[in-house]
Every structure is written in C-alpha cells, then in structure tokens.
C-alpha cells in the first residue's frame, strides 16, 4: 500500500518552513501492517526524521520492520551521523523512499543495499514537487524564493496616488500570514517602508515571525518606521551606502558593493536562510520577478480595475523585450480565497 | 493558527484502525512558532499521543510550550498513567484540544486547569466526525460497525444463479482492501463461504489482515473452504450449534444461545475488537443493515442492471414496513472509483 509513503510525505509537509537549509523530511516505520514509529525532521541540526521514528518505535520493535521516508536517507556525517548507518545498525529490513537526494555525491541507497538492507526507490509526484525547489536552492546556494503580489485585474499594486489598503480581501491577508509563517525571512524595499509602513509580521496564533529584510541601495531609511520599534525580532538592511549605521540594537546593516538580487540572496543563504518571501512594491518586485533565481510566484488578484497611468504596476522594466523573450511561469494551482483568486506559479 | 490542530487531527487519522478499543489520537507540541514534538497513539496499551510528542520534544523544550491534541487528554489511570498529569508535570503551559471525551466521568480539562495550565477546547468538525462513532461504540460496548455492499443499480449482489464475480471494477477491489486494512475483523456468513469461497484478506503492501468472523446459526461449515487453509491468521465462528467443533488450530468456535447481531457484536467487543466490517451475502447483510448498532454503510454501485427475480437483492426483510418506518441513512460522501460510484453513509 502506497499509503505509508503518502503518510511520510504528509509528515514532511507538516514541518515545511521550519528546517532552515535542510529539507523537510517525514518517516513512518511499519511492521506487521501497523505503524510502530513516526518522525519528522523538526529543526536544522537536530535529529533527522528516520531517527525520530526509530526512537519512537524502540530498538526491539524496529528489527525486521520497513521504513517509509519522503527523501532518500543520508549517508554522510553532517551535524548528525548518517541515517543510512543507523537504519543498518537497527536491523530495519526494508527502506522505501519517495525522492532521490540529487545534491549528495554518495547515496544512502547504495550504502544500505551493500549492507544487505532491501531498498526501494518509489518516485512520488508530491515528493518530487516538495524537493524540486530545495535541490535547486542547495545547488545554487541561494534560498528558495517566493514572490508574492496582491494586485488588481489590471496589474496594479496601488493607485497612482499610492492608495493600496486594501485591494484584496481580509481572507487573503490571513493566507499571507500563513505564507509568511512558512518562510525564514521577508524581503521588502525602502519604498514600501515609506509608503505602507508595514509590520510584515504573522498575526496568527503561535505564528513565527520571519526576519525582515530591507533593500535600500541609497541607504535612505526612515528610522521612525513601525518595524524598527515593534519588538518583532531582527531586521537586516542591505545597502550600497557605506555610511549607513544602525540606530537600533535589533537591526544589522550589511553593505554590499552591488546590492542586486543575486548578491542579497547569496548573503542570506550564507546566513542560513532557506526560504525567503518577497513582499515589496513595484521596484523590488520587478527586480525579483526578472531574476531566474526565484522559485515561486504567488499572485492574489482582486476583481477590481484600478486604472490611472499605472505608476504602481507590479511589473515594470526599463528594457522592452520581444514577446518570445518574456518571462514564463507554470501555473501549479489556482484557488478562490473568498472573492479573490490566488494563482500559485513556478518559474519555468 | 488553527493549522496545528489540523495537523494533530491528521496524525490521528494516520493511525485510524490500529488502536483497538482506544481512540486514534494525534498530538503536536509547538513553541515559538515551531513544531518541537509530534506523536500518535500507535497501539492499545502503549504510550498515548501526548506522551510520544513530549518524549520527542524532550523535558527542557516542553516547558512553556503549547500542545495541540485531537482529543481531550485523559485524566484516569488506565494501562498508562494519565496524560493530563504528565502534561502538568512537564510544565506545558497551554493545551488546545479538538474534541471532548464524553465517555469519561472525570475530565483532563479540569485536572489541568486546576493545576494552572491554560486549557482551550476548540471544537473541530473533522475531529467530531472522527470520534462520534468511537464514543457511541464505547458507550454501547459494541464495536464500530461498517457494512460494505457491492451491488448493481437494481440493488443486487449477484444474479439469480449466484454469479457475482465481478460486478464492480478492479479499483473498487483495491478500495475494499484499504477498508479491510482499517478494521480489526471482517464478518461474513456461511453462505458467502459456500458460494464465493473468499479469502477476505488484504492484498496490499504491508496490509494488515483482519480476523475473519463467520456466522452460522446451524453450524453448517465447509471445512474445505480456502479461508481455513490459507494461513492468514485467526478465524472465529459464531454458532448456535453446540456440537460444532473446530478442526483447525487457527479457528475458534463460539457457541451463543442466540446468534443475533447484538450478541455477536457484544462478544467481539469483549474480545477487544474496536472496528468490524461486514462483507456478506444478502442474509447477514440484511440483518446488520436492520440493526441500529451499525455505524456506517458503504455502497459500491456498478452502472449495471442485473434483473431476474432478485434472489440476491442485498436488502431483504420478512416484514413489510411503512415507508415512514424504513431505515434512514445520511450521505457523508460520494466519490467515483473508476467507473463505479462509492456512497459512504452513516446511520441516522
């Protein structure tokens, strides 16, 4: 029954967004048609899913059991010993996994098979989807990047008078809180800080507030903005202005020679951010949407027409491209959020 | 975020059908917006979900955390000490649960609240649905009973010549395997044994074979039937015939004065069976469908018309009832299984 592999993948999905630079992984151990252990990787540096599940089942029970894992067990010594070795040592007789870890040179599959454990790779579309962006991120050494835009039907984030509250409905706001909760950091621009003065927090029960990241090449920052005084954790400012100094203890200023998308993402990855969300005005949004480094694009559309000259169209570029050279996305899912439409896309 | 409660309920659903007379329960422990422990009750007599999750999180982490549980934590000493006490002792500061355990006199809610723990009862429709039949079962001391019927559009399980293989399609068969896996026992009649000679096993990877139960008032049993020789675990025969003796080591014969639905279910509950599935011919099926003790009715309909005189109509009664006195069901869900329809109903 494929059922157990589905369950392992569900466990992985439950911890998506809380595993830093590690992938979310779930594991279920089965013996005599009964689940005897379950686990998920809860935090970077802590026990892996397989180990959690083995610990729950106990050393006697696991002998001869089958473990279903959302991702191929690791075979390398990282912050924890390799899961493949632990699986071999416990006497688990069969390993079924749903996705190959293409980022590692040596594979757990081979290691376990050589030790006499039966190993089955059973590709699963949900797991493939779950890990695709993670693998890309790890190979590029850049975080998984989701760009979020709320706009009118005519592609505007605000009127020409910068009125933007609220284009979309309250249910979209709730959905955005969940989205923020699943990311380690939110990137915005100094323009959004100036015009919207947002908090970019997660107003949900036990929501986790991502670190807030502000991009300002020139270094023009309004230190009176709410964000600097609301007490919701650290803030990082990226700038090209060498004289910009932080005036608050929770604010780190990082000066880069070129404060472009790639160098910001590279630095964030080195700092340990695995998933970042871009919620910004047209300028920063357009920079990210133009970049091949973004992984997902979420567009919330309100059934309104804003009109005007389009000062706040969410996508603006200096160059004019041929139609065949325009950026393409693949629609993963569309859903109705109350009266608005949510379109989840991935970069083609 | 209600999200965590949903996750606790998902964990409970993963172990549905493997917890005997105990309810399936899931638990998730959260601290600083991050899951730090997960658990599910895996087997009657073993650790409860809350304890599994606490053990995963560890004694230091749980202090000040919130635990989300699909069912109110218990406050009584059963085969394990009360979870409410363990929660108090560990220093968890907030408990959120989705369903009240109406079968217990004392409540964990009160016990924990008196000890200074914040306790929130947050009713959840999925959890209510999950536990409704469990509570009924526990109060009546009878198992949760699902009757499964595969029939033609004109309500027949077989032609008048007893031809029944196969009315429904192969995908239905697969679905029935999953259904069997989620039950502790399958009840059938001696007629089905005679005409179909079924194995009633679970042909799925790591499927769990339920105990097979045969009803035969007269005690007429064909000992050559496949079931007695396939090696798939124990069989129980209920009869009113005092001279019926088992000829196989894996077969237990239980003689009852009145081998009716109620007395059979009562005995099965005492033996520890929490969920039973009825898969039988018209006679046994009709007896169960007439009984108020059944909880669910699953009807697989093939788009065929069988005709004939209706010797094998799945529901037949001796009495003729007024239309207003006929048995009513509530449709919970309909789905398409390949070319067939599956209708899941509960007893009104």
XYZ file of C-alpha atoms in Angstrom:
696
model
C 0.000 0.000 0.000
C 1.457 3.308 -1.143
C -0.494 4.774 1.756
C 2.500 4.705 4.139
C 4.672 6.649 1.740
C 1.855 9.220 1.468
C 1.856 9.472 5.254
C 5.628 10.001 5.399
C 5.248 12.799 2.835
C 2.394 14.356 4.872
C 4.684 14.443 7.903
C 7.324 16.226 5.805
C 4.762 18.789 4.670
C 3.841 19.497 8.303
C 7.332 20.829 9.029
C 7.845 22.716 5.754
C 9.429 26.061 6.539
C 10.950 25.206 9.908
C 14.008 23.213 8.788
C 16.273 26.053 7.634
C 18.714 24.923 4.953
C 17.702 21.288 5.471
C 14.853 19.660 3.563
C 11.607 18.849 5.354
C 11.503 15.049 5.756
C 8.957 12.641 7.247
C 9.303 8.951 8.132
C 6.916 6.162 9.105
C 8.026 2.732 10.340
C 5.688 -0.190 9.701
C 5.712 -3.743 10.979
C 3.025 -6.389 10.556
C 0.741 -3.875 8.867
C 0.885 -1.426 11.762
C 2.650 1.915 12.246
C 5.163 1.486 15.063
C 7.043 4.783 14.736
C 6.672 8.218 13.119
C 9.025 11.125 12.830
C 9.837 14.376 11.106
C 12.962 16.495 10.924
C 11.974 19.388 13.180
C 14.968 21.730 13.036
C 18.303 22.082 11.287
C 20.986 20.451 13.428
C 18.515 18.248 15.279
C 17.601 14.577 14.782
C 16.510 13.512 11.307
C 13.041 12.073 10.631
C 14.311 8.483 10.407
C 15.971 8.751 13.828
C 12.840 10.253 15.421
C 10.785 7.365 14.058
C 13.323 4.729 15.138
C 13.422 6.229 18.632
C 9.618 6.155 18.849
C 9.444 2.516 17.767
C 12.235 1.367 20.088
C 15.232 -0.907 19.369
C 13.397 -4.244 19.618
C 10.393 -3.340 17.502
C 12.330 -1.947 14.530
C 14.142 -5.205 13.772
C 12.739 -6.528 10.510
C 10.468 -3.506 10.012
C 10.002 -1.333 6.919
C 10.705 2.394 6.986
C 8.951 4.739 4.550
C 10.788 8.036 4.080
C 9.847 11.047 1.971
C 13.511 11.527 0.935
C 16.413 9.099 0.467
C 18.176 8.611 3.830
C 21.517 10.424 4.054
C 24.859 8.637 4.077
C 27.132 11.450 5.206
C 28.272 12.748 8.573
C 26.831 16.238 8.901
C 25.682 17.713 12.173
C 24.294 14.245 12.927
C 25.600 10.754 11.980
C 24.223 9.286 8.716
C 20.686 7.923 8.874
C 21.614 5.118 6.466
C 24.088 3.785 9.025
C 21.579 3.995 11.859
C 18.999 2.164 9.716
C 21.542 -0.597 9.004
C 22.530 -0.862 12.670
C 18.960 -1.112 13.955
C 18.136 -4.075 11.726
C 15.414 -2.428 9.667
C 15.000 -4.763 6.704
C 13.354 -2.597 4.069
C 13.607 1.089 3.155
C 11.109 2.735 0.788
C 11.736 6.344 -0.190
C 9.928 8.797 -2.459
C 12.623 11.153 -3.743
C 16.336 10.905 -4.519
C 18.680 13.392 -2.933
C 20.426 14.563 -6.090
C 22.556 17.072 -4.175
C 24.712 14.490 -2.430
C 27.677 12.689 -4.017
C 27.343 9.405 -2.101
C 23.920 7.870 -1.693
C 22.264 6.251 1.286
C 20.601 3.846 -1.143
C 23.897 2.170 -2.077
C 25.262 2.192 1.468
C 22.181 0.403 2.813
C 21.923 -2.014 -0.091
C 25.569 -3.046 0.350
C 24.825 -3.775 3.991
C 22.025 -6.156 2.946
C 19.029 -3.887 3.509
C 16.335 -4.024 0.821
C 15.981 -0.524 -0.626
C 13.159 0.644 -2.891
C 13.101 3.987 -4.671
C 9.462 4.723 -5.451
C 9.191 8.114 -7.180
C 6.223 10.135 -5.941
C 4.987 13.304 -7.682
C 4.155 15.093 -4.418
C 7.615 14.424 -3.005
C 9.274 15.465 -6.259
C 7.370 18.733 -6.162
C 8.273 19.170 -2.476
C 12.014 18.771 -3.062
C 12.497 20.282 -6.541
C 12.932 23.828 -5.259
C 15.023 22.610 -2.318
C 17.501 20.848 -4.628
C 17.736 23.894 -6.893
C 18.325 26.086 -3.853
C 21.058 23.855 -2.490
C 22.852 23.581 -5.811
C 22.766 27.329 -6.435
C 23.462 28.153 -2.783
C 20.578 30.594 -2.856
C 17.378 30.386 -0.760
C 14.056 29.182 -2.125
C 12.430 32.475 -3.180
C 8.702 33.133 -3.373
C 7.486 36.449 -4.750
C 4.061 37.471 -3.507
C 1.976 40.154 -5.201
C -1.542 41.403 -4.461
C -2.913 43.280 -7.434
C -5.962 44.455 -9.337
C -7.083 42.796 -12.552
C -5.127 45.429 -14.462
C -1.890 44.510 -12.679
C -1.548 47.358 -10.208
C -0.448 47.182 -6.577
C -1.775 50.660 -5.780
C -3.426 53.666 -7.385
C -1.279 56.395 -8.845
C -1.826 58.152 -5.516
C -0.246 55.209 -3.714
C -3.510 54.035 -2.160
C -3.229 50.293 -1.653
C -5.097 49.400 1.550
C -6.939 47.158 0.819
C -7.064 45.878 -2.716
C -7.542 42.263 -1.696
C -9.953 40.951 0.940
C -9.306 40.008 4.621
C -9.111 36.264 3.798
C -6.133 36.952 1.551
C -4.470 38.705 4.483
C -4.946 35.571 6.574
C -3.471 33.485 3.748
C -0.457 35.806 3.562
C 0.113 35.343 7.315
C 0.371 31.583 6.720
C 2.731 32.228 3.810
C 4.978 34.399 5.999
C 4.964 31.758 8.739
C 6.416 29.264 6.243
C 9.387 31.461 5.373
C 12.527 32.413 7.280
C 12.723 35.963 6.000
C 10.644 38.597 4.186
C 12.317 40.946 1.748
C 10.901 44.389 1.098
C 12.154 47.732 -0.202
C 12.569 51.092 1.442
C 9.732 52.433 -0.724
C 7.241 50.053 0.898
C 8.589 51.130 4.276
C 7.964 54.748 3.347
C 4.509 54.425 1.758
C 2.952 51.487 3.642
C 4.880 51.437 6.920
C 4.073 47.715 7.289
C 4.955 45.412 10.174
C 5.297 42.248 7.972
C 4.561 40.055 10.983
C 2.467 36.902 11.351
C -0.734 37.697 13.189
C -1.710 34.076 13.787
C -1.866 32.000 16.933
C 1.687 30.791 17.538
C 2.821 32.199 14.243
C 6.550 32.514 13.693
C 7.704 35.960 12.605
C 10.235 35.839 9.780
C 13.295 38.049 9.912
C 12.576 41.269 7.979
C 14.983 42.300 5.261
C 15.005 45.809 3.750
C 16.748 46.674 0.487
C 17.932 50.247 0.044
C 20.796 50.923 -2.352
C 20.928 54.607 -1.411
C 20.624 53.960 2.319
C 17.629 56.261 2.773
C 15.826 54.795 5.755
C 13.086 56.304 7.898
C 14.135 55.128 11.344
C 10.738 56.099 12.747
C 9.035 53.260 10.764
C 6.915 50.935 12.896
C 9.058 47.938 12.066
C 12.078 49.218 13.998
C 10.090 49.658 17.203
C 7.542 46.814 17.316
C 9.867 44.316 19.010
C 9.210 41.501 16.494
C 12.752 40.222 16.134
C 15.749 41.053 13.995
C 15.896 43.209 10.858
C 18.618 43.185 8.198
C 19.220 46.163 5.898
C 21.136 45.680 2.638
C 22.642 48.844 1.188
C 25.432 50.187 -1.009
C 25.787 53.213 1.262
C 28.897 52.691 3.405
C 27.971 55.387 5.859
C 24.608 53.861 6.861
C 24.671 52.931 10.539
C 22.077 51.043 12.559
C 20.382 53.057 15.293
C 18.565 50.060 16.831
C 20.058 47.030 18.567
C 17.899 44.590 16.546
C 18.966 45.989 13.171
C 22.002 44.739 11.249
C 23.254 46.790 8.323
C 25.032 44.871 5.547
C 26.894 46.914 2.954
C 27.375 45.267 -0.448
C 29.286 46.646 -3.435
C 26.356 45.730 -5.643
C 23.060 45.375 -3.851
C 21.406 43.270 -6.573
C 19.106 40.259 -6.285
C 21.879 37.694 -6.581
C 24.279 39.152 -4.026
C 21.488 39.688 -1.481
C 20.224 36.115 -1.894
C 23.769 34.726 -1.688
C 24.383 36.537 1.588
C 21.033 35.434 3.028
C 21.815 31.793 2.186
C 25.201 32.057 3.896
C 23.389 33.454 6.937
C 21.263 30.254 6.995
C 18.003 31.448 5.420
C 16.468 28.564 3.455
C 13.197 30.165 2.339
C 12.540 33.832 1.708
C 9.408 35.681 0.685
C 9.446 38.894 -1.340
C 6.660 41.331 -0.442
C 7.544 44.652 -1.902
C 6.498 47.484 -4.154
C 6.885 47.544 -7.951
C 10.629 48.284 -7.956
C 11.889 45.413 -5.804
C 9.129 43.093 -7.038
C 10.150 43.678 -10.662
C 13.817 43.054 -9.878
C 12.999 39.695 -8.353
C 10.427 38.682 -10.986
C 13.095 39.354 -13.650
C 15.573 37.061 -11.908
C 15.965 33.386 -12.725
C 16.703 32.809 -9.040
C 13.090 32.992 -7.929
C 11.311 29.701 -7.462
C 7.648 30.576 -6.938
C 5.337 33.435 -7.765
C 2.044 33.856 -5.916
C -0.389 36.360 -7.367
C -3.532 37.366 -5.471
C -5.956 39.039 -7.857
C -8.844 41.203 -6.693
C -11.656 41.571 -9.241
C -11.120 45.327 -9.497
C -9.875 47.690 -12.193
C -7.646 50.469 -10.834
C -6.781 52.378 -13.988
C -4.730 55.583 -13.949
C -1.346 55.776 -15.648
C -0.044 52.689 -13.909
C 2.601 54.185 -11.632
C 2.246 51.137 -9.407
C 2.019 48.343 -11.967
C 3.677 45.459 -10.179
C 5.952 44.542 -13.094
C 7.952 47.255 -14.799
C 11.229 47.024 -16.694
C 13.411 49.603 -18.393
C 14.013 47.485 -21.455
C 11.373 46.411 -23.912
C 11.553 42.699 -24.640
C 10.398 40.630 -27.556
C 7.271 38.687 -26.698
C 9.195 35.443 -27.110
C 11.757 36.610 -24.544
C 9.265 37.450 -21.791
C 9.370 35.567 -18.528
C 7.252 32.451 -18.373
C 5.681 30.745 -15.418
C 3.883 27.458 -14.999
C 0.595 27.510 -13.080
C 0.756 24.989 -10.261
C -2.588 25.738 -8.646
C -5.390 28.252 -8.671
C -7.810 28.713 -5.809
C -10.543 31.039 -4.689
C -9.789 32.959 -1.489
C -13.223 34.297 -0.640
C -13.855 36.711 -3.546
C -10.242 36.846 -4.758
C -8.207 34.483 -6.905
C -4.870 33.028 -5.803
C -2.565 31.801 -8.560
C 0.444 29.772 -7.477
C 3.105 29.550 -10.162
C 6.627 28.266 -10.521
C 9.416 29.695 -12.656
C 9.741 27.863 -15.953
C -3.275 29.370 13.673
C -5.737 26.511 13.650
C -3.201 24.778 11.439
C -1.551 22.918 14.338
C -4.843 21.461 15.473
C -5.430 20.270 11.888
C -2.020 18.603 11.974
C -2.791 16.837 15.269
C -6.025 15.539 13.716
C -4.127 14.371 10.583
C -1.798 12.366 12.815
C -4.844 10.754 14.465
C -6.271 9.837 11.065
C -2.981 8.154 10.119
C -3.418 5.550 12.881
C -7.162 5.004 12.476
C -7.867 1.301 12.676
C -4.757 0.250 14.605
C -5.696 1.387 18.119
C -8.148 -1.398 19.061
C -10.715 -0.194 21.605
C -8.812 3.061 22.100
C -9.487 6.136 20.003
C -6.952 7.252 17.391
C -5.276 10.386 18.788
C -2.609 12.732 17.449
C -0.619 15.459 19.200
C 1.678 18.285 18.122
C 3.774 20.396 20.520
C 4.614 23.931 19.450
C 6.984 26.511 20.894
C 7.988 29.860 19.406
C 6.026 29.114 16.240
C 7.847 25.833 15.584
C 6.827 22.189 15.965
C 9.091 20.625 18.600
C 7.307 17.277 19.041
C 4.736 15.073 17.313
C 3.025 11.886 18.347
C 0.191 9.472 17.764
C -1.286 6.670 19.827
C 0.020 3.658 17.921
C -1.457 0.694 19.784
C -3.822 -0.060 22.657
C -1.785 -0.388 25.860
C 1.122 1.648 24.511
C 2.075 5.307 25.032
C -0.576 7.908 24.277
C -0.068 10.560 21.582
C 0.699 13.304 24.120
C 3.454 11.216 25.722
C 5.015 10.364 22.345
C 5.109 14.060 21.468
C 6.515 15.064 24.883
C 9.226 12.408 24.579
C 10.169 13.648 21.112
C 10.417 17.250 22.299
C 12.419 16.409 25.424
C 11.962 17.638 29.033
C 13.646 21.024 28.625
C 11.962 22.064 25.400
C 8.389 21.359 26.509
C 8.448 23.855 29.382
C 6.165 26.717 28.421
C 5.102 25.069 25.140
C 1.603 24.541 23.726
C 0.285 21.073 22.958
C -2.418 20.567 20.314
C -4.326 17.304 20.717
C -7.104 15.842 18.599
C -8.918 14.598 21.744
C -9.073 15.895 25.330
C -6.142 14.430 27.315
C -7.180 11.667 29.702
C -7.196 12.075 33.476
C -7.517 8.445 34.554
C -5.053 5.672 35.276
C -5.652 3.022 32.621
C -2.893 0.881 31.175
C -0.779 4.046 31.239
C -0.741 6.972 33.739
C -2.997 9.932 32.872
C -1.726 12.239 30.148
C -3.189 15.257 31.955
C -0.848 14.609 34.891
C 2.178 14.190 32.631
C 1.298 17.439 30.852
C 1.093 19.245 34.212
C 4.383 17.727 35.400
C 6.319 18.649 32.271
C 5.426 22.321 32.534
C 3.486 22.618 29.280
C 1.626 25.903 29.635
C -1.236 25.608 27.168
C -3.363 22.700 25.940
C -5.627 23.030 22.879
C -7.876 20.091 22.022
C -10.444 19.449 19.307
C -12.943 17.009 20.831
C -14.273 16.294 24.312
C -14.066 12.763 25.583
C -17.716 12.364 26.584
C -17.203 8.771 27.703
C -15.141 9.620 30.764
C -16.574 10.794 34.099
C -13.633 12.968 35.146
C -12.068 15.273 32.606
C -8.458 16.062 31.865
C -9.573 19.618 31.130
C -10.497 20.306 34.761
C -7.486 18.476 36.185
C -5.058 20.525 34.103
C -6.887 23.805 34.644
C -6.823 23.325 38.424
C -3.068 22.795 38.194
C -2.704 26.168 36.482
C -2.385 25.012 32.869
C -4.294 27.076 30.301
C -6.749 24.736 28.563
C -8.708 25.552 25.390
C -11.466 23.383 23.968
C -11.728 24.272 20.283
C -14.416 22.110 18.648
C -13.405 20.893 15.198
C -15.854 19.246 12.760
C -13.282 16.719 11.471
C -12.403 15.596 14.989
C -16.076 15.410 15.956
C -16.737 13.180 12.963
C -13.653 11.092 13.799
C -14.749 10.408 17.377
C -18.577 10.291 17.055
C -18.665 6.600 16.190
C -15.935 5.830 18.728
C -17.947 7.410 21.561
C -21.105 5.574 20.502
C -19.158 2.331 20.377
C -17.658 2.817 23.824
C -20.995 3.733 25.418
C -22.818 0.764 23.868
C -19.841 -1.564 24.386
C -20.183 -2.691 20.777
C -17.577 -2.225 18.013
C -17.798 0.440 15.328
C -19.580 -1.456 12.537
C -19.280 -0.703 8.823
C -21.436 -2.644 6.375
C -19.979 -2.851 2.876
C -22.066 -3.838 -0.140
C -21.127 -4.030 -3.835
C -24.234 -4.069 -5.970
C -25.808 -3.340 -9.330
C -28.025 -0.307 -9.899
C -31.037 -2.510 -9.193
C -29.689 -3.479 -5.761
C -28.424 -6.987 -6.408
C -25.229 -8.585 -5.119
C -25.396 -11.446 -7.640
C -27.587 -12.891 -10.388
C -30.267 -15.423 -9.512
C -27.657 -18.023 -10.500
C -25.304 -16.675 -7.825
C -22.872 -15.186 -10.304
C -21.199 -12.227 -8.614
C -17.597 -12.082 -9.829
C -17.186 -9.246 -10.767
C -19.981 -6.730 -10.558
C -17.734 -3.838 -9.571
C -14.390 -2.926 -11.151
C -10.804 -3.712 -10.017
C -10.352 -0.243 -8.479
C -13.216 -0.976 -6.091
C -11.404 -4.146 -5.065
C -8.340 -2.061 -4.207
C -10.540 0.316 -2.193
C -12.050 -2.622 -0.302
C -8.543 -3.827 0.592
C -7.884 -0.451 2.219
C -11.218 -0.685 4.009
C -10.341 -4.131 5.381
C -6.933 -2.879 6.492
C -8.674 -0.265 8.665
C -10.773 -2.831 10.520
C -9.915 -5.415 13.174
C -12.333 -8.060 11.940
C -14.495 -8.944 8.934
C -17.851 -10.604 9.474
C -19.348 -12.865 6.842
C -21.901 -15.666 6.653
C -21.583 -19.352 5.866
C -23.494 -18.745 2.609
C -20.740 -16.478 1.296
C -18.232 -19.138 2.299
C -20.206 -21.714 0.293
C -20.901 -19.679 -2.858
C -17.882 -17.334 -3.097
C -15.191 -19.175 -1.123
C -13.444 -15.815 -0.429
C -10.203 -15.239 1.403
C -11.213 -11.787 2.795
C -7.565 -10.779 3.087
C -5.770 -7.504 2.376
C -3.733 -7.801 -0.799
C -1.792 -4.581 -0.301
C 1.842 -3.945 0.500
C 2.143 -4.324 4.264
C -1.605 -4.660 4.607
C -2.912 -5.954 7.903
C -5.275 -8.916 7.638
C -8.316 -8.560 9.874
C -9.519 -11.524 11.886
C -12.240 -13.324 9.905
C -15.552 -13.988 11.613
C -18.129 -16.436 10.234
C -21.761 -16.514 11.351
C -23.588 -19.836 11.068
C -26.589 -20.467 13.325
C -26.941 -24.052 12.105
C -23.238 -24.809 12.272
C -23.028 -25.984 8.650
C -19.457 -25.260 7.672
C -17.469 -26.456 4.679
C -14.078 -27.102 6.248
C -12.500 -27.351 2.825
C -13.037 -23.592 2.213
C -9.882 -21.681 1.244
C -10.048 -19.478 4.316
C -9.256 -22.339 6.708
C -6.089 -23.261 4.866
C -4.558 -20.002 3.601
C -2.585 -19.279 6.773
C -3.826 -15.677 7.110
C -4.388 -15.623 10.845
C -7.212 -16.490 13.205
C -10.859 -17.198 12.381
C -13.803 -17.063 14.768
C -17.050 -18.966 14.099
C -20.261 -17.937 15.894
C -22.951 -20.628 16.009
C -25.967 -21.877 17.966
C -24.912 -25.478 17.274
C -23.344 -26.858 20.472
C -21.796 -29.820 18.699
C -19.744 -27.761 16.218
C -16.046 -28.377 16.815
C -13.067 -26.675 15.230
C -10.910 -28.875 13.029
C -8.147 -26.273 12.564
C -5.805 -24.804 15.158
C -6.431 -21.224 13.995
C -10.234 -21.497 14.284
C -12.131 -20.678 17.484
C -15.780 -21.775 17.718
C -18.027 -19.647 19.958
C -21.463 -21.054 20.771
C -24.142 -18.477 21.664
C -27.724 -19.182 22.740
C -28.903 -16.578 20.262
C -26.513 -15.873 17.445
C -28.016 -12.473 16.584
C -26.311 -9.221 15.615
C -26.263 -7.808 19.128
C -24.831 -10.833 20.914
C -22.139 -11.348 18.272
C -21.078 -7.693 18.436
C -21.091 -7.742 22.239
C -18.785 -10.753 22.296
C -16.445 -9.239 19.679
C -16.163 -6.039 21.735
C -15.301 -8.050 24.856
C -12.615 -9.788 22.802
C -11.095 -6.353 22.040
C -12.343 -5.700 18.516
C -12.904 -1.954 18.080
C -13.847 -1.811 14.393
C -15.541 -4.518 12.367
C -16.515 -4.676 8.716
C -19.472 -6.691 7.432
C -18.931 -8.214 3.982
C -21.579 -10.835 3.477
C -24.414 -12.086 1.347
C -27.997 -10.807 1.476
C -28.976 -12.679 4.657
C -26.250 -11.453 7.008
C -26.084 -8.048 5.283
C -29.828 -7.515 5.807
C -29.592 -8.482 9.487
C -26.893 -5.895 10.065
C -28.485 -3.156 7.944
C -31.683 -3.605 10.020
C -29.782 -3.128 13.263
C -29.358 0.218 14.980
C -25.905 -0.942 16.063
C -24.278 -0.317 12.707
C -22.381 2.940 12.328
C -21.520 3.206 8.643
C -22.809 1.812 5.382
C -20.621 1.846 2.261
C -22.356 1.035 -1.013
C -20.335 0.489 -4.197
C -22.634 0.767 -7.204
C -21.736 -0.587 -10.637
C -23.679 1.012 -13.504
C -25.284 -2.316 -14.451
C -28.791 -3.744 -14.319
C -28.885 -7.398 -13.250
C -32.619 -8.133 -13.344
C -34.040 -11.618 -12.656
C -36.325 -12.252 -9.679
C -33.897 -10.689 -7.213
C -32.834 -13.728 -5.208
C -29.685 -11.831 -4.265
C -31.065 -8.361 -3.559
C -28.750 -7.077 -0.845
C -31.555 -5.925 1.454
C -34.411 -8.288 2.202
C -36.707 -8.432 5.230
C -39.551 -10.746 6.185
C -41.774 -7.946 7.415
C -43.190 -5.208 5.230
C -42.646 -1.779 6.790
C -44.420 1.519 6.347
C -42.361 3.893 4.258
C -42.017 6.210 7.250
C -40.552 3.338 9.289
C -37.830 2.399 6.810
C -34.197 2.743 7.772
C -32.619 6.078 7.013
C -29.009 6.950 6.340
C -27.188 10.222 5.929
C -24.816 10.529 2.959
C -21.395 11.593 4.209
C -19.538 11.440 0.918
C -19.867 10.202 -2.633
C -16.930 9.518 -4.902
C -16.158 7.996 -8.257
C -13.992 4.854 -8.123
C -13.013 4.496 -11.754
C -16.377 3.738 -13.389
C -18.221 2.910 -10.169
C -19.802 5.082 -7.501
C -18.929 4.818 -3.810
C -21.502 6.144 -1.359
C -20.374 6.495 2.256
C -23.291 6.828 4.662
C -23.848 6.908 8.377
C -26.806 5.547 10.307
C -29.296 8.269 11.194
